[in-house]
Amino acid sequence: MITGSQCRAGRALVEVTRGKLSIRSGIPEDLIEGFERKLQEPEQDRIAALQAALESLGAVFLDENGGGIGVRLKFTQSEAKRIARMESEGGIVASDRVP
């Protein structure tokens, strides 16, 4: 489950207002604000609805993995194609060590 801070950051990354997130998730806007400001802790199903709505807009939530929780944007199709192209370019195999 996401935290209020992740919700706020995810909303900023996908550039959606609380009002629009409220419509997409079915969660009242005042509850979203309270969650983001750490004033309220909604039920798990409501948090899951917020997370699903943000993920459908392109947010990817990162679990605690030793470096901390977080959120990032999904790669677009064009970005994914460019990355795949760069990874398959090949070239001379050499050591990556810097002298």
CSV table of C-alpha atoms in Angstrom, one decimal:
chain,number,residue,atom,x,y,z
A,1,MET,CA,0.0,0.0,0.0
A,2,ILE,CA,1.1,3.5,-0.7
A,3,THR,CA,1.7,6.3,1.8
A,4,GLY,CA,0.2,9.8,1.7
A,5,SER,CA,3.5,11.2,0.6
A,6,GLN,CA,3.7,8.7,-2.3
A,7,CYS,CA,0.1,9.6,-3.2
A,8,ARG,CA,1.0,13.3,-3.3
A,9,ALA,CA,4.2,12.7,-5.3
A,10,GLY,CA,2.5,10.3,-7.7
A,11,ARG,CA,-0.2,12.9,-8.3
A,12,ALA,CA,2.4,15.5,-9.0
A,13,LEU,CA,4.3,13.2,-11.4
A,14,VAL,CA,1.2,12.4,-13.5
A,15,GLU,CA,0.0,16.0,-13.3
A,16,VAL,CA,-3.5,15.4,-11.9
A,17,THR,CA,-5.4,17.5,-9.4
A,18,ARG,CA,-7.0,16.0,-6.3
A,19,GLY,CA,-10.4,16.7,-7.9
A,20,LYS,CA,-9.5,14.6,-11.0
A,21,LEU,CA,-8.0,11.9,-8.9
A,22,SER,CA,-11.2,11.9,-6.8
A,23,ILE,CA,-13.3,11.3,-10.0
A,24,ARG,CA,-11.0,8.6,-11.3
A,25,SER,CA,-10.8,6.7,-8.0
A,26,GLY,CA,-14.2,7.3,-6.5
A,27,ILE,CA,-12.6,8.6,-3.3
A,28,PRO,CA,-13.8,12.0,-1.9
A,29,GLU,CA,-11.4,14.9,-2.5
A,30,ASP,CA,-11.3,15.9,1.2
A,31,LEU,CA,-10.2,12.3,2.1
A,32,ILE,CA,-7.4,12.5,-0.4
A,33,GLU,CA,-6.2,15.8,1.0
A,34,GLY,CA,-6.3,14.4,4.6
A,35,PHE,CA,-4.4,11.3,3.5
A,36,GLU,CA,-1.7,13.3,1.7
A,37,ARG,CA,-1.3,15.7,4.7
A,38,LYS,CA,-1.2,12.7,7.1
A,39,LEU,CA,-4.3,13.9,8.9
A,40,GLN,CA,-6.4,10.8,8.0
A,41,GLU,CA,-5.7,7.1,7.3
A,42,PRO,CA,-8.3,5.8,4.9
A,43,GLU,CA,-9.3,2.1,4.8
A,44,GLN,CA,-7.1,-0.2,2.8
A,45,ASP,CA,-9.6,-0.6,-0.1
A,46,ARG,CA,-9.7,3.2,-0.5
A,47,ILE,CA,-5.9,3.4,-0.6
A,48,ALA,CA,-5.8,0.6,-3.1
A,49,ALA,CA,-8.3,2.6,-5.3
A,50,LEU,CA,-6.1,5.7,-5.2
A,51,GLN,CA,-3.0,3.6,-6.0
A,52,ALA,CA,-4.8,1.9,-9.0
A,53,ALA,CA,-6.0,5.2,-10.3
A,54,LEU,CA,-2.5,6.7,-10.2
A,55,GLU,CA,-1.0,3.7,-11.7
A,56,SER,CA,-3.4,3.8,-14.6
A,57,LEU,CA,-2.2,7.4,-15.2
A,58,GLY,CA,1.5,6.3,-15.4
A,59,ALA,CA,2.8,6.3,-11.8
A,60,VAL,CA,4.9,3.4,-10.6
A,61,PHE,CA,5.2,2.9,-6.9
A,62,LEU,CA,8.4,1.5,-5.4
A,63,ASP,CA,8.4,-0.6,-2.3
A,64,GLU,CA,11.0,-0.3,0.5
A,65,ASN,CA,14.1,-2.0,-0.9
A,66,GLY,CA,16.8,-0.8,1.4
A,67,GLY,CA,16.9,2.6,-0.3
A,68,GLY,CA,13.4,3.7,0.7
A,69,ILE,CA,10.0,3.9,-0.8
A,70,GLY,CA,9.3,6.0,-3.8
A,71,VAL,CA,7.4,6.7,-7.0
A,72,ARG,CA,8.5,7.3,-10.6
A,73,LEU,CA,6.8,7.5,-14.1
A,74,LYS,CA,6.4,4.6,-16.4
A,75,PHE,CA,8.5,4.7,-19.6
A,76,THR,CA,6.5,5.8,-22.6
A,77,GLN,CA,6.5,3.5,-25.7
A,78,SER,CA,8.9,5.8,-27.5
A,79,GLU,CA,11.3,5.8,-24.5
A,80,ALA,CA,11.1,2.0,-24.2
A,81,LYS,CA,11.9,1.7,-28.0
A,82,ARG,CA,14.9,4.0,-27.7
A,83,ILE,CA,16.3,2.1,-24.7
A,84,ALA,CA,15.8,-1.2,-26.5
A,85,ARG,CA,17.6,0.2,-29.5
A,86,MET,CA,20.5,1.4,-27.4
A,87,GLU,CA,20.8,-1.9,-25.6
A,88,SER,CA,21.0,-3.9,-28.8
A,89,GLU,CA,23.5,-1.7,-30.7
A,90,GLY,CA,26.4,-3.8,-29.8
A,91,GLY,CA,29.9,-2.6,-30.4
A,92,ILE,CA,33.4,-3.4,-29.3
A,93,VAL,CA,33.4,-5.3,-26.0
A,94,ALA,CA,35.8,-3.7,-23.6
A,95,SER,CA,36.5,-3.3,-19.9
A,96,ASP,CA,34.4,-0.7,-18.1
A,97,ARG,CA,37.2,0.0,-15.7
A,98,VAL,CA,38.6,3.5,-15.6
A,99,PRO,CA,42.4,3.6,-15.2
